[in-house]
Amino acid sequence: MTDAPESTAPVALVCEGLRYAFGETKAVDDLALSVRAGEVFGLLGPNGAGKTTAIRCITTLLPVPTGMVRVFGHDAAKERMAVRRLLGYVPQQLSADAGLTGRENVELFARVFDVTRRERADRVARVLAAVDLTSAADRLAKTYSGGMVRRLELAQALVSAPRLLMLDEPTIGLDPIARTSVWEHINAVRAATGMTVLVTTHYMDEADQYCDRVALMHRGRIHALGTPGELRSELAGRRRAEGEADPKPTLEDVFRDVAGSGLDEQGGDFRDVRSTRRTASRVG
């Protein structure tokens, strides 16, 4: 984890009273969130907490009313294209095409994001190099390992030179070595560009190690916010006050403390499980 940006840093993302419902189900309920420019911000929570829905609202994939989401000052409702030009997005589900080479996958995204023909080849080559895929760029993506696929998707998201990179479970289904490799490349690009990163993950060790700040989301709302160290210290203080013998909690302990018994109730539905398992099986 790098040092967190100062509180005076420009704001990359603001959500104010963000709400989104599917029928009678409130997926996001009055969400308040602010992400500083240049930081790695972790959005954590159990399945069904509303994380992916919130990300889809921020990326303009789901419509929101005016004033609820701003990305570098641009309103996601009124300036959808301006917001999209500032974003890179790696979804949970695989977005790489197995029938294309790595280079062709990234070139496709470059065209989608309107990278000019003059810049396209150089931009594609640079992002492939940034994620260490130059030597494999002209192989079909279906021959890639799980870690390589995730790095390819990272290259796809980076080809538009985003100021805010959104990562929804970027290391799902990967082994520990591949997970570390993906994060090393994320941090290398971030260090070189000053890019802001918003990530969801169920791996608490990743959040503890790589995130400057984290927010713990449950039932559509933020229930705890701070650096991983601050949240661990806060729980440790409560444990000491209650006379517990081992007052040194992990971030996973904080996660469980916030979610409580709701972990069993908020585990997502059958489609969530099927989608996650499909993604993990294809990436792994």
mmCIF file of C-alpha atoms in Angstrom:
data_model
loop_
_atom_site.group_PDB
_atom_site.id
_atom_site.type_symbol
_atom_site.label_atom_id
_atom_site.label_comp_id
_atom_site.label_asym_id
_atom_site.label_seq_id
_atom_site.Cartn_x
_atom_site.Cartn_y
_atom_site.Cartn_z
ATOM 1 C CA MET A 1 0.000 0.000 0.000
ATOM 2 C CA THR A 2 1.299 3.454 -0.880
ATOM 3 C CA ASP A 3 0.887 6.532 1.244
ATOM 4 C CA ALA A 4 -2.652 7.863 0.945
ATOM 5 C CA PRO A 5 -3.030 11.182 -0.856
ATOM 6 C CA GLU A 6 -3.559 14.221 1.322
ATOM 7 C CA SER A 7 -7.147 15.224 2.037
ATOM 8 C CA THR A 8 -6.591 18.369 -0.039
ATOM 9 C CA ALA A 9 -6.078 16.235 -3.177
ATOM 10 C CA PRO A 10 -8.553 16.873 -6.020
ATOM 11 C CA VAL A 11 -11.660 14.701 -5.957
ATOM 12 C CA ALA A 12 -11.932 12.074 -8.674
ATOM 13 C CA LEU A 13 -15.365 10.702 -7.810
ATOM 14 C CA VAL A 14 -18.288 11.851 -5.711
ATOM 15 C CA CYS A 15 -21.504 9.930 -5.098
ATOM 16 C CA GLU A 16 -24.202 11.817 -3.191
ATOM 17 C CA GLY A 17 -27.415 10.071 -2.211
ATOM 18 C CA LEU A 18 -26.902 7.469 -4.933
ATOM 19 C CA ARG A 19 -29.876 5.143 -5.185
ATOM 20 C CA TYR A 20 -30.734 2.328 -7.543
ATOM 21 C CA ALA A 21 -33.447 -0.307 -7.264
ATOM 22 C CA PHE A 22 -34.430 -3.383 -9.216
ATOM 23 C CA GLY A 23 -38.175 -3.434 -8.709
ATOM 24 C CA GLU A 24 -38.766 -3.479 -4.958
ATOM 25 C CA THR A 25 -35.152 -4.393 -4.190
ATOM 26 C CA LYS A 26 -32.890 -1.484 -3.218
ATOM 27 C CA ALA A 27 -29.462 -2.429 -4.549
ATOM 28 C CA VAL A 28 -27.894 0.945 -3.682
ATOM 29 C CA ASP A 29 -29.531 2.976 -0.931
ATOM 30 C CA ASP A 30 -28.473 6.597 -0.361
ATOM 31 C CA LEU A 31 -24.793 5.888 -1.029
ATOM 32 C CA ALA A 32 -22.349 8.668 -0.101
ATOM 33 C CA LEU A 33 -18.797 8.246 -1.354
ATOM 34 C CA SER A 34 -15.804 10.416 -2.245
ATOM 35 C CA VAL A 35 -12.616 9.144 -3.904
ATOM 36 C CA ARG A 36 -9.514 11.337 -4.025
ATOM 37 C CA ALA A 37 -7.541 11.726 -7.227
ATOM 38 C CA GLY A 38 -4.550 9.404 -7.367
ATOM 39 C CA GLU A 39 -5.584 6.941 -4.657
ATOM 40 C CA VAL A 40 -6.442 3.257 -4.788
ATOM 41 C CA PHE A 41 -9.865 2.997 -3.199
ATOM 42 C CA GLY A 42 -11.373 -0.342 -2.234
ATOM 43 C CA LEU A 43 -15.129 -0.892 -2.186
ATOM 44 C CA LEU A 44 -15.680 -3.999 -0.084
ATOM 45 C CA GLY A 45 -18.739 -5.931 0.998
ATOM 46 C CA PRO A 46 -20.513 -9.287 0.803
ATOM 47 C CA ASN A 47 -22.247 -10.486 -2.356
ATOM 48 C CA GLY A 48 -25.463 -8.534 -2.757
ATOM 49 C CA ALA A 49 -24.108 -5.456 -0.953
ATOM 50 C CA GLY A 50 -24.600 -3.311 -4.077
ATOM 51 C CA LYS A 51 -20.972 -2.870 -5.149
ATOM 52 C CA THR A 52 -21.343 -3.904 -8.773
ATOM 53 C CA THR A 53 -24.574 -1.917 -9.147
ATOM 54 C CA ALA A 54 -22.798 1.171 -7.775
ATOM 55 C CA ILE A 55 -19.963 0.685 -10.262
ATOM 56 C CA ARG A 56 -22.421 0.335 -13.130
ATOM 57 C CA CYS A 57 -24.049 3.604 -12.085
ATOM 58 C CA ILE A 58 -20.668 5.344 -11.959
ATOM 59 C CA THR A 59 -19.687 4.008 -15.384
ATOM 60 C CA THR A 60 -23.077 5.201 -16.794
ATOM 61 C CA LEU A 61 -24.098 1.639 -17.671
ATOM 62 C CA LEU A 62 -27.128 2.231 -15.430
ATOM 63 C CA PRO A 63 -28.970 5.585 -15.550
ATOM 64 C CA VAL A 64 -28.963 7.828 -12.486
ATOM 65 C CA PRO A 65 -30.645 11.182 -11.770
ATOM 66 C CA THR A 66 -28.711 14.423 -12.029
ATOM 67 C CA GLY A 67 -26.407 15.247 -9.133
ATOM 68 C CA MET A 68 -25.887 11.731 -7.772
ATOM 69 C CA VAL A 69 -22.581 10.879 -9.480
ATOM 70 C CA ARG A 70 -19.744 13.177 -10.539
ATOM 71 C CA VAL A 71 -16.462 12.062 -12.110
ATOM 72 C CA PHE A 72 -13.798 14.776 -12.065
ATOM 73 C CA GLY A 73 -16.610 17.308 -11.879
ATOM 74 C CA HIS A 74 -18.687 15.850 -14.729
ATOM 75 C CA ASP A 75 -22.267 14.808 -13.954
ATOM 76 C CA ALA A 76 -22.873 11.185 -14.964
ATOM 77 C CA ALA A 77 -26.501 11.966 -15.845
ATOM 78 C CA LYS A 78 -25.955 15.080 -17.962
ATOM 79 C CA GLU A 79 -22.457 14.393 -19.347
ATOM 80 C CA ARG A 80 -22.417 10.659 -19.967
ATOM 81 C CA MET A 81 -19.918 10.722 -22.842
ATOM 82 C CA ALA A 82 -17.576 13.063 -20.984
ATOM 83 C CA VAL A 83 -17.618 10.677 -18.020
ATOM 84 C CA ARG A 84 -17.041 7.630 -20.207
ATOM 85 C CA ARG A 85 -13.981 9.244 -21.777
ATOM 86 C CA LEU A 86 -12.434 9.547 -18.314
ATOM 87 C CA LEU A 87 -13.007 5.908 -17.350
ATOM 88 C CA GLY A 88 -11.446 2.525 -17.868
ATOM 89 C CA TYR A 89 -13.496 -0.475 -16.736
ATOM 90 C CA VAL A 90 -12.599 -4.115 -16.075
ATOM 91 C CA PRO A 91 -15.835 -5.980 -15.228
ATOM 92 C CA GLN A 92 -16.175 -9.235 -13.289
ATOM 93 C CA GLN A 93 -17.228 -11.099 -16.409
ATOM 94 C CA LEU A 94 -14.578 -11.785 -19.027
ATOM 95 C CA SER A 95 -14.483 -9.151 -21.759
ATOM 96 C CA ALA A 96 -11.634 -10.510 -23.911
ATOM 97 C CA ASP A 97 -12.543 -12.303 -27.153
ATOM 98 C CA ALA A 98 -10.914 -15.757 -27.246
ATOM 99 C CA GLY A 99 -10.954 -15.771 -31.064
ATOM 100 C CA LEU A 100 -8.809 -12.629 -31.352
ATOM 101 C CA THR A 101 -5.157 -12.134 -30.579
ATOM 102 C CA GLY A 102 -4.162 -10.067 -27.587
ATOM 103 C CA ARG A 103 -3.230 -7.181 -29.873
ATOM 104 C CA GLU A 104 -6.523 -7.401 -31.772
ATOM 105 C CA ASN A 105 -8.480 -7.339 -28.498
ATOM 106 C CA VAL A 106 -6.759 -4.152 -27.404
ATOM 107 C CA GLU A 107 -7.063 -2.593 -30.881
ATOM 108 C CA LEU A 108 -10.802 -3.245 -30.766
ATOM 109 C CA PHE A 109 -11.092 -1.325 -27.515
ATOM 110 C CA ALA A 110 -8.939 1.456 -28.929
ATOM 111 C CA ARG A 111 -11.431 1.863 -31.770
ATOM 112 C CA VAL A 112 -14.402 1.704 -29.404
ATOM 113 C CA PHE A 113 -12.867 4.461 -27.278
ATOM 114 C CA ASP A 114 -12.136 6.529 -30.406
ATOM 115 C CA VAL A 115 -8.342 6.505 -30.129
ATOM 116 C CA THR A 116 -7.229 8.169 -33.364
ATOM 117 C CA ARG A 117 -5.795 5.987 -36.124
ATOM 118 C CA ARG A 118 -2.522 7.934 -35.936
ATOM 119 C CA GLU A 119 -2.093 7.144 -32.222
ATOM 120 C CA ARG A 120 -3.653 3.710 -32.151
ATOM 121 C CA ALA A 121 -0.736 1.389 -32.922
ATOM 122 C CA ASP A 122 1.616 3.161 -30.522
ATOM 123 C CA ARG A 123 -0.992 3.309 -27.752
ATOM 124 C CA VAL A 124 -1.803 -0.398 -28.139
ATOM 125 C CA ALA A 125 1.872 -1.343 -28.074
ATOM 126 C CA ARG A 126 2.500 0.750 -24.951
ATOM 127 C CA VAL A 127 -0.334 -0.739 -22.896
ATOM 128 C CA LEU A 128 0.584 -4.278 -23.930
ATOM 129 C CA ALA A 129 4.133 -3.555 -22.772
ATOM 130 C CA ALA A 130 2.819 -2.055 -19.528
ATOM 131 C CA VAL A 131 1.101 -5.343 -18.655
ATOM 132 C CA ASP A 132 4.004 -7.468 -19.937
ATOM 133 C CA LEU A 133 2.157 -9.012 -22.874
ATOM 134 C CA THR A 134 4.307 -7.820 -25.782
ATOM 135 C CA SER A 135 5.765 -11.265 -26.484
ATOM 136 C CA ALA A 136 2.291 -12.866 -26.439
ATOM 137 C CA ALA A 137 0.465 -10.054 -28.245
ATOM 138 C CA ASP A 138 0.006 -11.949 -31.508
ATOM 139 C CA ARG A 139 -1.205 -15.186 -29.941
ATOM 140 C CA LEU A 140 -4.921 -15.957 -29.702
ATOM 141 C CA ALA A 141 -6.350 -14.974 -26.328
ATOM 142 C CA LYS A 142 -7.721 -18.493 -25.884
ATOM 143 C CA THR A 143 -4.118 -19.689 -25.432
ATOM 144 C CA TYR A 144 -3.522 -17.290 -22.505
ATOM 145 C CA SER A 145 -3.354 -18.335 -18.870
ATOM 146 C CA GLY A 146 -5.863 -16.888 -16.403
ATOM 147 C CA GLY A 147 -3.439 -14.228 -15.199
ATOM 148 C CA MET A 148 -2.589 -13.244 -18.776
ATOM 149 C CA VAL A 149 -6.279 -12.883 -19.630
ATOM 150 C CA ARG A 150 -6.816 -10.533 -16.697
ATOM 151 C CA ARG A 151 -3.753 -8.495 -17.700
ATOM 152 C CA LEU A 152 -5.093 -8.351 -21.257
ATOM 153 C CA GLU A 153 -8.369 -6.958 -19.947
ATOM 154 C CA LEU A 154 -6.385 -4.427 -17.952
ATOM 155 C CA ALA A 155 -4.645 -3.381 -21.188
ATOM 156 C CA GLN A 156 -8.056 -3.023 -22.859
ATOM 157 C CA ALA A 157 -9.173 -0.689 -20.075
ATOM 158 C CA LEU A 158 -5.932 1.309 -20.158
ATOM 159 C CA VAL A 159 -5.758 1.925 -23.908
ATOM 160 C CA SER A 160 -8.007 4.986 -23.607
ATOM 161 C CA ALA A 161 -5.604 6.503 -21.014
ATOM 162 C CA PRO A 162 -8.319 6.740 -18.314
ATOM 163 C CA ARG A 163 -8.047 9.056 -15.345
ATOM 164 C CA LEU A 164 -10.225 6.707 -13.257
ATOM 165 C CA LEU A 165 -9.817 2.939 -13.578
ATOM 166 C CA MET A 166 -12.725 0.826 -12.304
ATOM 167 C CA LEU A 167 -11.901 -2.784 -11.413
ATOM 168 C CA ASP A 168 -14.706 -5.152 -10.407
ATOM 169 C CA GLU A 169 -13.113 -8.247 -8.823
ATOM 170 C CA PRO A 170 -10.015 -8.002 -11.075
ATOM 171 C CA THR A 171 -8.285 -11.097 -9.649
ATOM 172 C CA ILE A 172 -11.271 -13.411 -9.304
ATOM 173 C CA GLY A 173 -10.323 -17.048 -9.806
ATOM 174 C CA LEU A 174 -6.572 -16.392 -10.026
ATOM 175 C CA ASP A 175 -3.848 -18.141 -8.044
ATOM 176 C CA PRO A 176 -1.778 -16.061 -5.579
ATOM 177 C CA ILE A 177 1.120 -15.561 -8.021
ATOM 178 C CA ALA A 178 -1.168 -14.354 -10.812
ATOM 179 C CA ARG A 179 -3.033 -12.078 -8.382
ATOM 180 C CA THR A 180 0.239 -10.459 -7.329
ATOM 181 C CA SER A 181 1.261 -10.019 -10.963
ATOM 182 C CA VAL A 182 -1.996 -8.244 -11.837
ATOM 183 C CA TRP A 183 -1.585 -5.864 -8.894
ATOM 184 C CA GLU A 184 2.049 -5.154 -9.741
ATOM 185 C CA HIS A 185 0.999 -4.037 -13.208
ATOM 186 C CA ILE A 186 -1.887 -1.944 -11.869
ATOM 187 C CA ASN A 187 0.463 -0.161 -9.478
ATOM 188 C CA ALA A 188 3.143 0.345 -12.125
ATOM 189 C CA VAL A 189 0.666 2.088 -14.439
ATOM 190 C CA ARG A 190 -0.746 4.091 -11.571
ATOM 191 C CA ALA A 191 2.739 5.262 -10.516
ATOM 192 C CA ALA A 192 3.556 6.283 -14.090
ATOM 193 C CA THR A 193 0.298 8.121 -14.832
ATOM 194 C CA GLY A 194 -1.203 9.280 -11.519
ATOM 195 C CA MET A 195 -4.373 7.362 -12.383
ATOM 196 C CA THR A 196 -7.063 6.874 -9.732
ATOM 197 C CA VAL A 197 -8.220 3.300 -9.078
ATOM 198 C CA LEU A 198 -11.547 2.119 -7.651
ATOM 199 C CA VAL A 199 -11.591 -1.623 -7.005
ATOM 200 C CA THR A 200 -14.003 -4.164 -5.573
ATOM 201 C CA THR A 201 -12.531 -7.357 -4.164
ATOM 202 C CA HIS A 202 -13.385 -10.165 -1.782
ATOM 203 C CA TYR A 203 -9.703 -10.750 -1.054
ATOM 204 C CA MET A 204 -9.133 -8.865 2.189
ATOM 205 C CA ASP A 205 -5.364 -9.335 1.954
ATOM 206 C CA GLU A 206 -5.406 -7.445 -1.366
ATOM 207 C CA ALA A 207 -7.440 -4.616 0.092
ATOM 208 C CA ASP A 208 -5.154 -4.389 3.135
ATOM 209 C CA GLN A 209 -1.975 -4.386 1.068
ATOM 210 C CA TYR A 210 -2.889 -2.301 -1.977
ATOM 211 C CA CYS A 211 -5.698 0.106 -1.041
ATOM 212 C CA ASP A 212 -5.037 3.555 0.403
ATOM 213 C CA ARG A 213 -8.581 3.661 1.794
ATOM 214 C CA VAL A 214 -11.476 1.234 1.874
ATOM 215 C CA ALA A 215 -15.218 1.520 2.318
ATOM 216 C CA LEU A 216 -17.220 -1.403 3.691
ATOM 217 C CA MET A 217 -20.599 -1.574 1.987
ATOM 218 C CA HIS A 218 -23.576 -3.518 3.307
ATOM 219 C CA ARG A 219 -27.207 -3.489 2.184
ATOM 220 C CA GLY A 220 -26.529 -0.703 -0.299
ATOM 221 C CA ARG A 221 -24.849 1.711 2.133
ATOM 222 C CA ILE A 222 -21.363 2.531 3.433
ATOM 223 C CA HIS A 223 -20.977 1.365 7.037
ATOM 224 C CA ALA A 224 -17.249 1.976 7.579
ATOM 225 C CA LEU A 225 -14.659 4.118 5.807
ATOM 226 C CA GLY A 226 -10.953 4.748 6.334
ATOM 227 C CA THR A 227 -7.498 3.332 5.764
ATOM 228 C CA PRO A 228 -7.201 -0.401 6.460
ATOM 229 C CA GLY A 229 -5.072 0.453 9.492
ATOM 230 C CA GLU A 230 -7.664 2.877 10.861
ATOM 231 C CA LEU A 231 -10.466 0.351 10.543
ATOM 232 C CA ARG A 232 -8.412 -2.368 12.199
ATOM 233 C CA SER A 233 -7.425 -0.013 15.031
ATOM 234 C CA GLU A 234 -11.029 1.040 15.588
ATOM 235 C CA LEU A 235 -12.160 -2.572 15.943
ATOM 236 C CA ALA A 236 -9.169 -3.355 18.179
ATOM 237 C CA GLY A 237 -10.194 -0.511 20.477
ATOM 238 C CA ARG A 238 -13.692 -1.910 20.794
ATOM 239 C CA ARG A 239 -12.300 -5.361 21.504
ATOM 240 C CA ARG A 240 -10.018 -4.026 24.235
ATOM 241 C CA ALA A 241 -12.920 -2.165 25.791
ATOM 242 C CA GLU A 242 -14.876 -5.425 25.826
ATOM 243 C CA GLY A 243 -11.944 -7.236 27.484
ATOM 244 C CA GLU A 244 -11.135 -9.623 24.625
ATOM 245 C CA ALA A 245 -7.885 -11.562 25.001
ATOM 246 C CA ASP A 246 -6.711 -11.036 21.396
ATOM 247 C CA PRO A 247 -7.544 -7.472 20.358
ATOM 248 C CA LYS A 248 -5.558 -7.523 17.061
ATOM 249 C CA PRO A 249 -8.112 -7.866 14.270
ATOM 250 C CA THR A 250 -7.494 -8.366 10.572
ATOM 251 C CA LEU A 251 -9.352 -6.508 7.851
ATOM 252 C CA GLU A 252 -11.403 -9.677 7.394
ATOM 253 C CA ASP A 253 -12.479 -9.333 11.047
ATOM 254 C CA VAL A 254 -13.563 -5.757 10.302
ATOM 255 C CA PHE A 255 -15.472 -7.020 7.265
ATOM 256 C CA ARG A 256 -17.311 -9.611 9.367
ATOM 257 C CA ASP A 257 -18.001 -7.083 12.115
ATOM 258 C CA VAL A 258 -19.650 -4.706 9.647
ATOM 259 C CA ALA A 259 -21.621 -7.341 7.722
ATOM 260 C CA GLY A 260 -22.586 -9.342 10.812
ATOM 261 C CA SER A 261 -25.305 -11.925 10.428
ATOM 262 C CA GLY A 262 -26.350 -10.297 7.165
ATOM 263 C CA LEU A 263 -23.659 -12.301 5.390
ATOM 264 C CA ASP A 264 -26.080 -15.208 5.131
ATOM 265 C CA GLU A 265 -28.958 -13.041 3.971
ATOM 266 C CA GLN A 266 -27.107 -10.864 1.477
ATOM 267 C CA GLY A 267 -25.230 -13.523 -0.478
ATOM 268 C CA GLY A 268 -26.635 -12.608 -3.895
ATOM 269 C CA ASP A 269 -28.994 -14.750 -5.948
ATOM 270 C CA PHE A 270 -28.592 -17.800 -8.178
ATOM 271 C CA ARG A 271 -27.579 -15.661 -11.149
ATOM 272 C CA ASP A 272 -24.811 -14.006 -9.103
ATOM 273 C CA VAL A 273 -23.408 -17.389 -8.109
ATOM 274 C CA ARG A 274 -23.624 -18.777 -11.638
ATOM 275 C CA SER A 275 -21.962 -15.689 -13.145
ATOM 276 C CA THR A 276 -19.130 -15.655 -10.616
ATOM 277 C CA ARG A 277 -18.451 -19.373 -11.004
ATOM 278 C CA ARG A 278 -18.477 -19.090 -14.779
ATOM 279 C CA THR A 279 -15.980 -16.257 -14.632
ATOM 280 C CA ALA A 280 -13.733 -18.074 -12.167
ATOM 281 C CA SER A 281 -13.771 -21.292 -14.213
ATOM 282 C CA ARG A 282 -12.837 -19.473 -17.407
ATOM 283 C CA VAL A 283 -10.108 -17.375 -15.821
ATOM 284 C CA GLY A 284 -8.636 -20.116 -13.611
#
